[in-house]
JSON list of C-alpha atoms in Angstrom, two decimals:
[
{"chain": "A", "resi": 23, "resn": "UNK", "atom": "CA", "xyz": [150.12, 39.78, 97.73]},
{"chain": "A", "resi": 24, "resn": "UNK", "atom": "CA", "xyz": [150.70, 41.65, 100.95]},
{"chain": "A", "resi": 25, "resn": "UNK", "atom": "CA", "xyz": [149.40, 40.30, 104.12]},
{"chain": "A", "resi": 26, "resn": "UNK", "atom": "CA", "xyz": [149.98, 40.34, 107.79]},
{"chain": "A", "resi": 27, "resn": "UNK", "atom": "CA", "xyz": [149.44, 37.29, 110.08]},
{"chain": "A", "resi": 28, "resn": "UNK", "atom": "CA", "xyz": [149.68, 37.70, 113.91]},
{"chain": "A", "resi": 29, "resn": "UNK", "atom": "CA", "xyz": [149.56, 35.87, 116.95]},
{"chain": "A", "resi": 30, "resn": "UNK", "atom": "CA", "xyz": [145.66, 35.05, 117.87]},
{"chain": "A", "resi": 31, "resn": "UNK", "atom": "CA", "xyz": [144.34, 36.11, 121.01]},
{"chain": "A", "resi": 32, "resn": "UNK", "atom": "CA", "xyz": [142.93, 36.24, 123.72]},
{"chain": "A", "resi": 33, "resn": "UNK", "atom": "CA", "xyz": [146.40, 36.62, 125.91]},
{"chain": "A", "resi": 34, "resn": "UNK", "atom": "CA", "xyz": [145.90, 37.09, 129.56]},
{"chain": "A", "resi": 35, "resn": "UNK", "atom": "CA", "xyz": [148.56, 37.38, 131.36]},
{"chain": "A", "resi": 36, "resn": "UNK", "atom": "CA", "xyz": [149.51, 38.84, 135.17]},
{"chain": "A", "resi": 37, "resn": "UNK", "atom": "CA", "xyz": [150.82, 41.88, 136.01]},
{"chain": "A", "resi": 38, "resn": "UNK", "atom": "CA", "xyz": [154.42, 42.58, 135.64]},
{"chain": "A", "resi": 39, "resn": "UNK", "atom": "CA", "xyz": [154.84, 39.25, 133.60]},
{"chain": "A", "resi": 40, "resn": "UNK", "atom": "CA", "xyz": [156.55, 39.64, 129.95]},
{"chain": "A", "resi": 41, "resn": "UNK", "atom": "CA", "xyz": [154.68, 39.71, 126.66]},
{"chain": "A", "resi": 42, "resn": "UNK", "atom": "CA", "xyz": [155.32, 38.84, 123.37]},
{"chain": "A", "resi": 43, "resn": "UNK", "atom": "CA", "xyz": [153.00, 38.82, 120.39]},
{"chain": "A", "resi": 44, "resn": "UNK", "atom": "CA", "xyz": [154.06, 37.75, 117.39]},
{"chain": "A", "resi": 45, "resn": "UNK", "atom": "CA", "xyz": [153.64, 39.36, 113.89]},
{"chain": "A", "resi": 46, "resn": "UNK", "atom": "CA", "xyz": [154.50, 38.43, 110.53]},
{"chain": "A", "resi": 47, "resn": "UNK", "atom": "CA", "xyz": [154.14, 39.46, 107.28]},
{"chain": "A", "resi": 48, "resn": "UNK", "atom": "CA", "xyz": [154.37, 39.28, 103.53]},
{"chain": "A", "resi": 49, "resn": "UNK", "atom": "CA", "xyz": [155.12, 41.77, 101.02]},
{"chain": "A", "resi": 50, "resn": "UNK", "atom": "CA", "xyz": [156.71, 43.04, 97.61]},
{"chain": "A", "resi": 51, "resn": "UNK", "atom": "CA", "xyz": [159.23, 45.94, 98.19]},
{"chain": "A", "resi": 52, "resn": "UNK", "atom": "CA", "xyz": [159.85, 47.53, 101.38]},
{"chain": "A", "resi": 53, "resn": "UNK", "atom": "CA", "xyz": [157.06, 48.26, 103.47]},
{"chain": "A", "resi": 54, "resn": "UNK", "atom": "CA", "xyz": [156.81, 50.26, 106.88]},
{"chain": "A", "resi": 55, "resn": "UNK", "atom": "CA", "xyz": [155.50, 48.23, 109.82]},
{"chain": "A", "resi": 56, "resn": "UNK", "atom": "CA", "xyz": [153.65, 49.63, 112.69]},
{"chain": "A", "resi": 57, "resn": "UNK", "atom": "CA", "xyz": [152.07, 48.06, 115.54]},
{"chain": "A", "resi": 58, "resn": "UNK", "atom": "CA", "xyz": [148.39, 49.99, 116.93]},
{"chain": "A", "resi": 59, "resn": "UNK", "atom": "CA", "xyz": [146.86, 49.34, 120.42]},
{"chain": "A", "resi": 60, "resn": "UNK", "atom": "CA", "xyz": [142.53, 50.00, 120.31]},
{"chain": "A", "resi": 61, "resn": "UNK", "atom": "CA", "xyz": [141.84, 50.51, 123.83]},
{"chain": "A", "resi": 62, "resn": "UNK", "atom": "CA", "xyz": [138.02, 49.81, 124.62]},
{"chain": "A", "resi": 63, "resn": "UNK", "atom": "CA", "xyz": [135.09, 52.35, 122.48]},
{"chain": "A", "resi": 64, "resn": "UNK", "atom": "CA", "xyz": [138.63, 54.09, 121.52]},
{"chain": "A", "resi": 65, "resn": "UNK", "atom": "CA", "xyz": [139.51, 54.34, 117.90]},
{"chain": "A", "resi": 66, "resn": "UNK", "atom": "CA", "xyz": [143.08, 53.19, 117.05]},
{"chain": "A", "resi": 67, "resn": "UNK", "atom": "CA", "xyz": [146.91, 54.88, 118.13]},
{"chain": "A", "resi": 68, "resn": "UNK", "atom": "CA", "xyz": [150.02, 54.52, 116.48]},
{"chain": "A", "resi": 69, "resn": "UNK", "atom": "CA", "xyz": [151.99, 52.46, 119.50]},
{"chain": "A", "resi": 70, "resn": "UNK", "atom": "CA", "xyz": [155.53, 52.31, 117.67]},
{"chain": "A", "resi": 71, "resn": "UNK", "atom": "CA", "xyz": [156.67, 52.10, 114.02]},
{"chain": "A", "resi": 72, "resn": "UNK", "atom": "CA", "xyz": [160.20, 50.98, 112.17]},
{"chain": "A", "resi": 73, "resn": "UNK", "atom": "CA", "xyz": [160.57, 51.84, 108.48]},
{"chain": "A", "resi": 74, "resn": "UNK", "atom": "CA", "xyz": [163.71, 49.54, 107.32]},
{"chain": "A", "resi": 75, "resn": "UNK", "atom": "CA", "xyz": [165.28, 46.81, 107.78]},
{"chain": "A", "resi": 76, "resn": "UNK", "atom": "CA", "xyz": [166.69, 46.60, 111.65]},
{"chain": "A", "resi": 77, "resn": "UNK", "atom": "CA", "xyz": [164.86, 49.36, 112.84]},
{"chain": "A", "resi": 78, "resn": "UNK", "atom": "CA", "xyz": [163.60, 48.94, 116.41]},
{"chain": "A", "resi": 79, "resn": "UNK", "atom": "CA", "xyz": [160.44, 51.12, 116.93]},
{"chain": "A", "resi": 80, "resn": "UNK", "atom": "CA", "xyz": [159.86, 51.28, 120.80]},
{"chain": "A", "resi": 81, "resn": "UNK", "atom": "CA", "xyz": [156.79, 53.48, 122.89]},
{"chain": "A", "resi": 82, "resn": "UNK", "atom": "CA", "xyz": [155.94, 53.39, 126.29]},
{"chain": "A", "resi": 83, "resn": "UNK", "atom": "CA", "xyz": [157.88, 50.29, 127.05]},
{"chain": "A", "resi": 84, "resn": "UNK", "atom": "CA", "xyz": [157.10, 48.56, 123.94]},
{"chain": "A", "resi": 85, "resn": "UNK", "atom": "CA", "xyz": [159.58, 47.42, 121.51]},
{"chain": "A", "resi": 86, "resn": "UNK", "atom": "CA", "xyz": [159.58, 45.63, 117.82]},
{"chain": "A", "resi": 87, "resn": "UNK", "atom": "CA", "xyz": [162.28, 44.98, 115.82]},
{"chain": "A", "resi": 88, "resn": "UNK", "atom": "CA", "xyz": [161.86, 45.07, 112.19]},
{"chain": "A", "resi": 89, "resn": "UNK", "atom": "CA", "xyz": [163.79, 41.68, 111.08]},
{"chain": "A", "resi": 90, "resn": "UNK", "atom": "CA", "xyz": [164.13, 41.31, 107.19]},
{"chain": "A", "resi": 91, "resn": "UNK", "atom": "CA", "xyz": [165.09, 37.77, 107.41]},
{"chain": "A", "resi": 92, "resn": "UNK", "atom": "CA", "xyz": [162.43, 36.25, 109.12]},
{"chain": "A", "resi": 93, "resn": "UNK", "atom": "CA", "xyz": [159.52, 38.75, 107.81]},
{"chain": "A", "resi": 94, "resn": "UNK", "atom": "CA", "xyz": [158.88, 39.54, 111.48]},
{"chain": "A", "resi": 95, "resn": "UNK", "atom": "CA", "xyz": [157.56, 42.44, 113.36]},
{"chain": "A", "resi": 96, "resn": "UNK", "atom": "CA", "xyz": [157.33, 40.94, 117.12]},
{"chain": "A", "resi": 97, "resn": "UNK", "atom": "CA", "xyz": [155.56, 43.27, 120.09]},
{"chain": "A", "resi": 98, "resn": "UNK", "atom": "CA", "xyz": [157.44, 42.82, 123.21]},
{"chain": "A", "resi": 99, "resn": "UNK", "atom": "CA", "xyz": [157.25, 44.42, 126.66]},
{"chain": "A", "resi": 100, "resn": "UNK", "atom": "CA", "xyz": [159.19, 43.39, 129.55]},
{"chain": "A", "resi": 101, "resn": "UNK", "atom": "CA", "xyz": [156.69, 44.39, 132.41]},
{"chain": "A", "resi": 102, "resn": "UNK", "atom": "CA", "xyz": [153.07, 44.27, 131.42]},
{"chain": "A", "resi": 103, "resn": "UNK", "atom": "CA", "xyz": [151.02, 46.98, 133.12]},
{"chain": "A", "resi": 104, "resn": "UNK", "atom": "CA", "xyz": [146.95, 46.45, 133.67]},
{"chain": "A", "resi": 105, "resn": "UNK", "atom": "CA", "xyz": [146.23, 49.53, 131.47]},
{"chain": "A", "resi": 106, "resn": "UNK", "atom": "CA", "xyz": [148.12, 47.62, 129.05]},
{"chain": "A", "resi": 107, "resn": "UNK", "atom": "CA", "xyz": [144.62, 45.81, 128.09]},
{"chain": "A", "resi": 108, "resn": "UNK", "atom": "CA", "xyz": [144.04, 46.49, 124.46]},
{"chain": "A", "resi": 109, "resn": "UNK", "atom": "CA", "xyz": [143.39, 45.16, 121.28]},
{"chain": "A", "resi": 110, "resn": "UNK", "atom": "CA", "xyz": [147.13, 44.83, 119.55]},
{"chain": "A", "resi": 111, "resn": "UNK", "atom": "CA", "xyz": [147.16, 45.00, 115.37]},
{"chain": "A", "resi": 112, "resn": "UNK", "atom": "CA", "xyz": [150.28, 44.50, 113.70]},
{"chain": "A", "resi": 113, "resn": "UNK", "atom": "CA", "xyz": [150.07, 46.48, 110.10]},
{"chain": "A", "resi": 114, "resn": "UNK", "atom": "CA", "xyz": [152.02, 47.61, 107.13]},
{"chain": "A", "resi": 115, "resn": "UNK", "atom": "CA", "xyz": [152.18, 50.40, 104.53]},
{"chain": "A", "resi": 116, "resn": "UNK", "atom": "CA", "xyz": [153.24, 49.59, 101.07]},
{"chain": "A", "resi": 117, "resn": "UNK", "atom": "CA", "xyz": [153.02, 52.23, 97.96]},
{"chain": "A", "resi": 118, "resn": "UNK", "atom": "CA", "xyz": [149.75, 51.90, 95.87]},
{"chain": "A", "resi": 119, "resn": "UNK", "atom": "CA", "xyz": [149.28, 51.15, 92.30]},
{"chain": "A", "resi": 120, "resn": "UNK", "atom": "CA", "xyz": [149.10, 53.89, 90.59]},
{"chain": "A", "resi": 121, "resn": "UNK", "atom": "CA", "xyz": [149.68, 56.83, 92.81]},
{"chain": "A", "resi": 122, "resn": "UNK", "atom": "CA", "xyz": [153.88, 56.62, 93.47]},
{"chain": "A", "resi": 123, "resn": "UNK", "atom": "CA", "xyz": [153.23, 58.84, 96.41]},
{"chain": "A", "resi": 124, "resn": "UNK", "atom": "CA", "xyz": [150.18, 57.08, 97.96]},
{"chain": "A", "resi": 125, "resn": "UNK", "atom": "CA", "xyz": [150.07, 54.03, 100.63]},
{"chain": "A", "resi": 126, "resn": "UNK", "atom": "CA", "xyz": [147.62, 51.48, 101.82]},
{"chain": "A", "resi": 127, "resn": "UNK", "atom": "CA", "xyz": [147.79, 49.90, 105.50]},
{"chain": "A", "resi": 128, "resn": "UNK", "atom": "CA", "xyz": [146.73, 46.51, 105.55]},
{"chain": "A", "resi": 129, "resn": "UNK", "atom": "CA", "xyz": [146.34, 45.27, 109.19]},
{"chain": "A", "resi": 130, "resn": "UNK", "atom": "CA", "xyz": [146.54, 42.00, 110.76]},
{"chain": "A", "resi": 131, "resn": "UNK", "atom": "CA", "xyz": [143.54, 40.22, 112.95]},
{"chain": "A", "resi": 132, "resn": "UNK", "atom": "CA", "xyz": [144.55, 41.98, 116.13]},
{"chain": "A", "resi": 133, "resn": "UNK", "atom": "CA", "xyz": [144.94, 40.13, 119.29]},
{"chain": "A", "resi": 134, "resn": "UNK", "atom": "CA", "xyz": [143.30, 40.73, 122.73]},
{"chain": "A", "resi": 135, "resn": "UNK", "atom": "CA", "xyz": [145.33, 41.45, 125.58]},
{"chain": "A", "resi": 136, "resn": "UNK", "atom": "CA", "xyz": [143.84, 41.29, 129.17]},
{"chain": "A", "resi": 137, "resn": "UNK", "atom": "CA", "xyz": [145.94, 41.89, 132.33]},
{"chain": "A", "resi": 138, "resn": "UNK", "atom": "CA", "xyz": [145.22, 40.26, 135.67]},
{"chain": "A", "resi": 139, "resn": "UNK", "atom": "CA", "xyz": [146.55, 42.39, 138.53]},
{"chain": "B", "resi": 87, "resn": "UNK", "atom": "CA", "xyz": [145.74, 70.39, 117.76]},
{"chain": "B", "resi": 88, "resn": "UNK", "atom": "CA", "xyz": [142.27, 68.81, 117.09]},
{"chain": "B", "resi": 89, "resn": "UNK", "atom": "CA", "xyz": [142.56, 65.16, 116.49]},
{"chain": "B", "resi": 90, "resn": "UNK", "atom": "CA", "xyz": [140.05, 63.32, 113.88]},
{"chain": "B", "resi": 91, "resn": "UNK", "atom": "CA", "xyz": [136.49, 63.78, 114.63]},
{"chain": "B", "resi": 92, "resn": "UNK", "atom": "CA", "xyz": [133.78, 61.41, 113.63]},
{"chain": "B", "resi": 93, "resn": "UNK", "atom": "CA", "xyz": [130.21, 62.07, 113.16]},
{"chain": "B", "resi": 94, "resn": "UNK", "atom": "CA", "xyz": [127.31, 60.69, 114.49]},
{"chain": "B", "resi": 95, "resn": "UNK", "atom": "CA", "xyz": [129.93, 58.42, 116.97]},
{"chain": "B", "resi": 96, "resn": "UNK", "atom": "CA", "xyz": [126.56, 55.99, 116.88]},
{"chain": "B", "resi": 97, "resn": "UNK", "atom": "CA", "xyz": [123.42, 55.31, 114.33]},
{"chain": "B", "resi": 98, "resn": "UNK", "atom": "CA", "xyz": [120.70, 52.89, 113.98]},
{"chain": "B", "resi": 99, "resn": "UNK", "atom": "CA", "xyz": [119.30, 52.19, 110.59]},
{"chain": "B", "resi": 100, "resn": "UNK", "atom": "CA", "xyz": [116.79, 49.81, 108.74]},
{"chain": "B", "resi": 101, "resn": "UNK", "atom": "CA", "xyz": [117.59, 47.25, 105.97]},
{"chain": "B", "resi": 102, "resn": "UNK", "atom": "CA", "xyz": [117.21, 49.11, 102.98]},
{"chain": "B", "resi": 103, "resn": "UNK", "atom": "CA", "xyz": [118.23, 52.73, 104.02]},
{"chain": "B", "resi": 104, "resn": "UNK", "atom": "CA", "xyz": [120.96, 54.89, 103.26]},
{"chain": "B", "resi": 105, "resn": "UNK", "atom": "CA", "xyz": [123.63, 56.20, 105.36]},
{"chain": "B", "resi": 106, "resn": "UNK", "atom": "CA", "xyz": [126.10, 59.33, 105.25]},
{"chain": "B", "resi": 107, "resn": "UNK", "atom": "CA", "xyz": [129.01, 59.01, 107.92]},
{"chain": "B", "resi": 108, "resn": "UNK", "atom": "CA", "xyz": [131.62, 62.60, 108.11]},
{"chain": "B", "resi": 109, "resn": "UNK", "atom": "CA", "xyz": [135.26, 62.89, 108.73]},
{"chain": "B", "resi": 110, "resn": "UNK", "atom": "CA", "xyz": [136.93, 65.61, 109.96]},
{"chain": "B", "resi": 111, "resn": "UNK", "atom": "CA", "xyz": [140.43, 64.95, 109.51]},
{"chain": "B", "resi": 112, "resn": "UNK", "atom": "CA", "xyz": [143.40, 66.51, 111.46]},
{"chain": "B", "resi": 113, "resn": "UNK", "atom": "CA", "xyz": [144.07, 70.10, 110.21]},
{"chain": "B", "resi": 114, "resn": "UNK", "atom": "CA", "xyz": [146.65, 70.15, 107.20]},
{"chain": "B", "resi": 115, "resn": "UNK", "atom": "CA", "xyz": [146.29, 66.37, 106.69]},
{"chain": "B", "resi": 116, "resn": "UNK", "atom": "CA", "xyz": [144.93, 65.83, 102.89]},
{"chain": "B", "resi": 117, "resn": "UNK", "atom": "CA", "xyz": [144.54, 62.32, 102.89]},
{"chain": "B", "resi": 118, "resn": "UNK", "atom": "CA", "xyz": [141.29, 60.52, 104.58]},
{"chain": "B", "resi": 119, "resn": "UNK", "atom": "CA", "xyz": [140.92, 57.08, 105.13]},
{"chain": "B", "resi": 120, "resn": "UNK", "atom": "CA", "xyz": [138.15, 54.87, 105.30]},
{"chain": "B", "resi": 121, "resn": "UNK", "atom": "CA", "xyz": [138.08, 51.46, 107.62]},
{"chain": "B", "resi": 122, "resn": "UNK", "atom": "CA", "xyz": [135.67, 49.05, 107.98]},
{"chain": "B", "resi": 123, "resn": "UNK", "atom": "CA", "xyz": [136.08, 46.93, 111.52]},
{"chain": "B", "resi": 124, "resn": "UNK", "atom": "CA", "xyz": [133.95, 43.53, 112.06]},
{"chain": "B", "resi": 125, "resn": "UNK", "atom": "CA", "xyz": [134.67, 41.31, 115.13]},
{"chain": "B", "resi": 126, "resn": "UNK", "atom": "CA", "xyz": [134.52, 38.25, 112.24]},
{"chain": "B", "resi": 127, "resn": "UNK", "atom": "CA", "xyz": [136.35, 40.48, 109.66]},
{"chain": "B", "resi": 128, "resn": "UNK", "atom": "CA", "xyz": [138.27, 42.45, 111.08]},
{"chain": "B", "resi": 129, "resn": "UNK", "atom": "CA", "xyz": [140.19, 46.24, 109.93]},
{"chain": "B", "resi": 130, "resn": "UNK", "atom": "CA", "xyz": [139.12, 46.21, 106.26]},
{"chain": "B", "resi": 131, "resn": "UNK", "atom": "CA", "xyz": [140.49, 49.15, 103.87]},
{"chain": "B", "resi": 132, "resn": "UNK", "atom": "CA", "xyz": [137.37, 50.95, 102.55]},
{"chain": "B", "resi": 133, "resn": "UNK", "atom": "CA", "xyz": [138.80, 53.98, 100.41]},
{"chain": "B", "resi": 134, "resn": "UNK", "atom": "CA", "xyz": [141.18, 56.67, 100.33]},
{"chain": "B", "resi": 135, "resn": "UNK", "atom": "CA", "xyz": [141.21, 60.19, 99.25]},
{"chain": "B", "resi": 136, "resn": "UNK", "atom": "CA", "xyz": [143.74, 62.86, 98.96]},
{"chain": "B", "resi": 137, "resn": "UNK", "atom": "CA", "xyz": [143.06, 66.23, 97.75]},
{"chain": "B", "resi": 138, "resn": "UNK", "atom": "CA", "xyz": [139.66, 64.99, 96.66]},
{"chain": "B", "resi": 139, "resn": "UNK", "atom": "CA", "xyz": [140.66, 62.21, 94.53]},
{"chain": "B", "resi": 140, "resn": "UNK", "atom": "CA", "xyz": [140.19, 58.94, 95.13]},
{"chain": "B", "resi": 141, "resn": "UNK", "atom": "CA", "xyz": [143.44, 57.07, 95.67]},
{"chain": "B", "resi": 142, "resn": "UNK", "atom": "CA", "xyz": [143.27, 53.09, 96.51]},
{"chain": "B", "resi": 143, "resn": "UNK", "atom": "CA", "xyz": [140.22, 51.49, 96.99]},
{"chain": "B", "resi": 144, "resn": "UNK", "atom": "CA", "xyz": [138.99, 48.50, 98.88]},
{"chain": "B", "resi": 145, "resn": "UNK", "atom": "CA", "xyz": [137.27, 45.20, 98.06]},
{"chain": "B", "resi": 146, "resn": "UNK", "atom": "CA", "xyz": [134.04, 46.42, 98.65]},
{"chain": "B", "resi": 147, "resn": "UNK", "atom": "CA", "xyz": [130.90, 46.61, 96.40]},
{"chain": "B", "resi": 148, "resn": "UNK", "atom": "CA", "xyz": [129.50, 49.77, 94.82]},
{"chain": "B", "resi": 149, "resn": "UNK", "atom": "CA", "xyz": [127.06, 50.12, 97.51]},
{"chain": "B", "resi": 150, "resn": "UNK", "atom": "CA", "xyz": [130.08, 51.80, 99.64]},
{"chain": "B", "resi": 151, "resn": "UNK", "atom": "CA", "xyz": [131.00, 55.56, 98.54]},
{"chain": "B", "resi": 152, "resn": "UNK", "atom": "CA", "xyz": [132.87, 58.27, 99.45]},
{"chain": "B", "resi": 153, "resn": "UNK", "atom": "CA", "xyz": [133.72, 61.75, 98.44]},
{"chain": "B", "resi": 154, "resn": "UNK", "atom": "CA", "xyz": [136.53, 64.53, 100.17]},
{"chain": "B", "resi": 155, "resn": "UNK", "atom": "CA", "xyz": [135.43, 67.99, 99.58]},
{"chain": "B", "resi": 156, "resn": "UNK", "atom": "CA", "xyz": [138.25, 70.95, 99.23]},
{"chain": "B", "resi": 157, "resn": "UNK", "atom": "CA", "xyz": [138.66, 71.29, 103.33]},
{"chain": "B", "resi": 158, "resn": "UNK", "atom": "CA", "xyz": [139.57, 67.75, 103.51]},
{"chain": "B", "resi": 159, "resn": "UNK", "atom": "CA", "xyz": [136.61, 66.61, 105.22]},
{"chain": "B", "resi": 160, "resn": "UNK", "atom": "CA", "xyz": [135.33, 63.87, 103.90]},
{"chain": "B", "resi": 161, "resn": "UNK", "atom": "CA", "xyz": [132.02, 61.53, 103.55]},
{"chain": "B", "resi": 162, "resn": "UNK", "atom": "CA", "xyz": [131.33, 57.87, 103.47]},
{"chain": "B", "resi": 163, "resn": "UNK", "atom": "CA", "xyz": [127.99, 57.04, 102.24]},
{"chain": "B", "resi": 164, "resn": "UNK", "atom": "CA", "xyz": [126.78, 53.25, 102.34]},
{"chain": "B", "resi": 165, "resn": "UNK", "atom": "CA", "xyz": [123.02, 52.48, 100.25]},
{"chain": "B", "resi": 166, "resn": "UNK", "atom": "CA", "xyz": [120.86, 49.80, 100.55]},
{"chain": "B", "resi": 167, "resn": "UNK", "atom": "CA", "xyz": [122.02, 48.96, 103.80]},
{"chain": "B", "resi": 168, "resn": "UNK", "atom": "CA", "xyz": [122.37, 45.49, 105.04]},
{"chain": "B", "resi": 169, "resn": "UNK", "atom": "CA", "xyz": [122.69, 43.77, 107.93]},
{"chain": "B", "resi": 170, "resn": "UNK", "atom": "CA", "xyz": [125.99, 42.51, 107.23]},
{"chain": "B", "resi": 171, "resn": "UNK", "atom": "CA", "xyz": [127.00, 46.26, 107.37]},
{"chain": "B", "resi": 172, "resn": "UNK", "atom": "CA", "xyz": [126.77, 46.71, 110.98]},
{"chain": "B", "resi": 173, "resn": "UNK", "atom": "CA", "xyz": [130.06, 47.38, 112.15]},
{"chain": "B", "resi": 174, "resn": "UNK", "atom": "CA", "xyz": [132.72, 49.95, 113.02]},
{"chain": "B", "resi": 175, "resn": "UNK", "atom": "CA", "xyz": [133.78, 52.88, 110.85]},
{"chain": "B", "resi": 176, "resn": "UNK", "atom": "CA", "xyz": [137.02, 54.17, 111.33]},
{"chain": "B", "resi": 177, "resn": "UNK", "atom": "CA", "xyz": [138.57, 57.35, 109.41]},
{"chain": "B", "resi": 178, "resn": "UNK", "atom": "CA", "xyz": [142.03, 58.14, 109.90]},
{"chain": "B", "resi": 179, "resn": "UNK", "atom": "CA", "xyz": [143.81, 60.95, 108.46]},
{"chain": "B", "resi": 180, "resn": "UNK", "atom": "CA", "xyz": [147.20, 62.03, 107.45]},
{"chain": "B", "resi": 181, "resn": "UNK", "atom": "CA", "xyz": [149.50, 64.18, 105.34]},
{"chain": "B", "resi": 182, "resn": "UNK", "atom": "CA", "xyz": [149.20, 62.17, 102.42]},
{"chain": "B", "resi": 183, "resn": "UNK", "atom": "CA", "xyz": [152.66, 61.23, 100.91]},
{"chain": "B", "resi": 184, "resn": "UNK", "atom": "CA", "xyz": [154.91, 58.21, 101.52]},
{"chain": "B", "resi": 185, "resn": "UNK", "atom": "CA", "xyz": [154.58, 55.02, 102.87]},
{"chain": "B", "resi": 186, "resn": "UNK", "atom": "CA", "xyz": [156.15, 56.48, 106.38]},
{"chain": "B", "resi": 187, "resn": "UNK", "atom": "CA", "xyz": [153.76, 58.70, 107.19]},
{"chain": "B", "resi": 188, "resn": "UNK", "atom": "CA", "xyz": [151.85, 57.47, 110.23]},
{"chain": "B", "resi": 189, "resn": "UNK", "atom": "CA", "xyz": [147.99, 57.67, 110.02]},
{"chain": "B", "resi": 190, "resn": "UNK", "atom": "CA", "xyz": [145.70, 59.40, 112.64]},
{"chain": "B", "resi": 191, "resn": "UNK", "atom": "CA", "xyz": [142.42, 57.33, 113.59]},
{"chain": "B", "resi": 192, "resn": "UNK", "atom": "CA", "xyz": [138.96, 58.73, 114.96]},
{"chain": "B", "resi": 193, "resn": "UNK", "atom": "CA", "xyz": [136.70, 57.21, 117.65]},
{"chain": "B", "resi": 194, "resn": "UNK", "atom": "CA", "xyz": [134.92, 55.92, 114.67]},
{"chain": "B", "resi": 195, "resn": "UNK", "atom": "CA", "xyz": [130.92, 55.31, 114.22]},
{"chain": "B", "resi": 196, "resn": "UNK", "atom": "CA", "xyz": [129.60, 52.58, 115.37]},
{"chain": "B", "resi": 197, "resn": "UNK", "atom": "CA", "xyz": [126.56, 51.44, 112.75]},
{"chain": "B", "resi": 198, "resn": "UNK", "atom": "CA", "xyz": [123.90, 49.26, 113.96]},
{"chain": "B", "resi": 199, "resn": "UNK", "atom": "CA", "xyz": [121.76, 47.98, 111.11]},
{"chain": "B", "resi": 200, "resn": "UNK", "atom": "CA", "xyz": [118.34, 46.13, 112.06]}
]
């Protein structure tokens, strides 16, 4: 089946230190992989996608490369920013049965990411 | 543009009621979907519709509904409520075709159910 496992949280980390969650996932075919940030009583955004193989979605200083060899989809930022504090879900879009043209996201757990100043 | 818009953004129910939560998705977006978000469950797919047909549909008993009407808005309705359905509703919208297209989320409604 498809699934997506990523890193489990909390992660607190200073200001200006580098961050790295990890994401992986399993699926038939070739699914799109996006990574969405929840900031608090905030519904989800669309923080960076990549659609094949080697793609490198990046957004606001955030970066993911899609790797088809390891079945990763890593979140990385050099220089983590207090606003940065979020909720982080790793996800993926694969065609649904049935409907050639439709998708389904399935997301991961999320992880929690606090920022000390 | 407008982006997603959720109503009520909060409820309170009883066991036992019935509840009716609306989407209004982004304009010219056909499809709306429906999440469920738990802090022990997580994002859970409820349902999705597209041009008012239901599409994919999540693990979730028949107590859950939905329904898209021709202006692509689109209503969740849960029965019988239960405790256990106290959560997060998100709806996120977007054109519809592909596995690329990127989906657009609303503040959600948070349900409380006593």
């Amino acid at each position: 089946g498809n699934s997506v496992t990523q890193m489990e949280g909390p992660v607190t980390l200073s200001e200006e230190a580098f961050l790295t969650i990890n994401c992986t996932y399993t699926a038939t075919g070739y699914p799109s992989l996006f990574w969405y940030v929840q900031y608090p009583g905030e519904g989800l955004q669309l923080l960076l996608k990549a659609t094949k193989a080697d793609d490198k979605g990046s957004n606001k200083g955030f970066e993911a490369t899609y790797r088809k060899e390891t079945t990763s989809f890593h979140l990385e930022k050099g220089s983590v920013q207090v606003s940065d504090s979020a909720v982080y879900f790793c996800a993926l879009s694969v065609p649904s049965e049935g409907y050639s043209s439709a998708s389904k996201i399935i997301f991961g757990s999320g992880t929690r990411l606090s920022i000390r100043p | 543009k407008a982006g997603v818009t959720q109503t009520p953004r909060y409820l309170i129910k009883t066991r036992g009621q019935q509840v009716t939560l609306s989407c209004s998705p982004i304009s010219g977006h056909r499809s709306v979907s429906w999440y469920q978000q738990t802090p022990g469950q997580g994002l859970q797919f409820l349902f999705e519709y597209f041009s008012e047909t239901q599409r994919n549909k999540g693990n979730f008993p028949g107590r859950f509904s939905g329904r898209q009407f021709s202006n692509s808005r689109s209503e969740m309705n849960v029965s019988t409520l239960e405790l256990g359905d106290s959560a997060l509703y998100l709806c996120a919208s977007s054109s519809g075709t592909g596995i690329y297209n990127e989906q657009f989320f609303g503040p959600g409604t948070r349900l409380t159910v006593l």
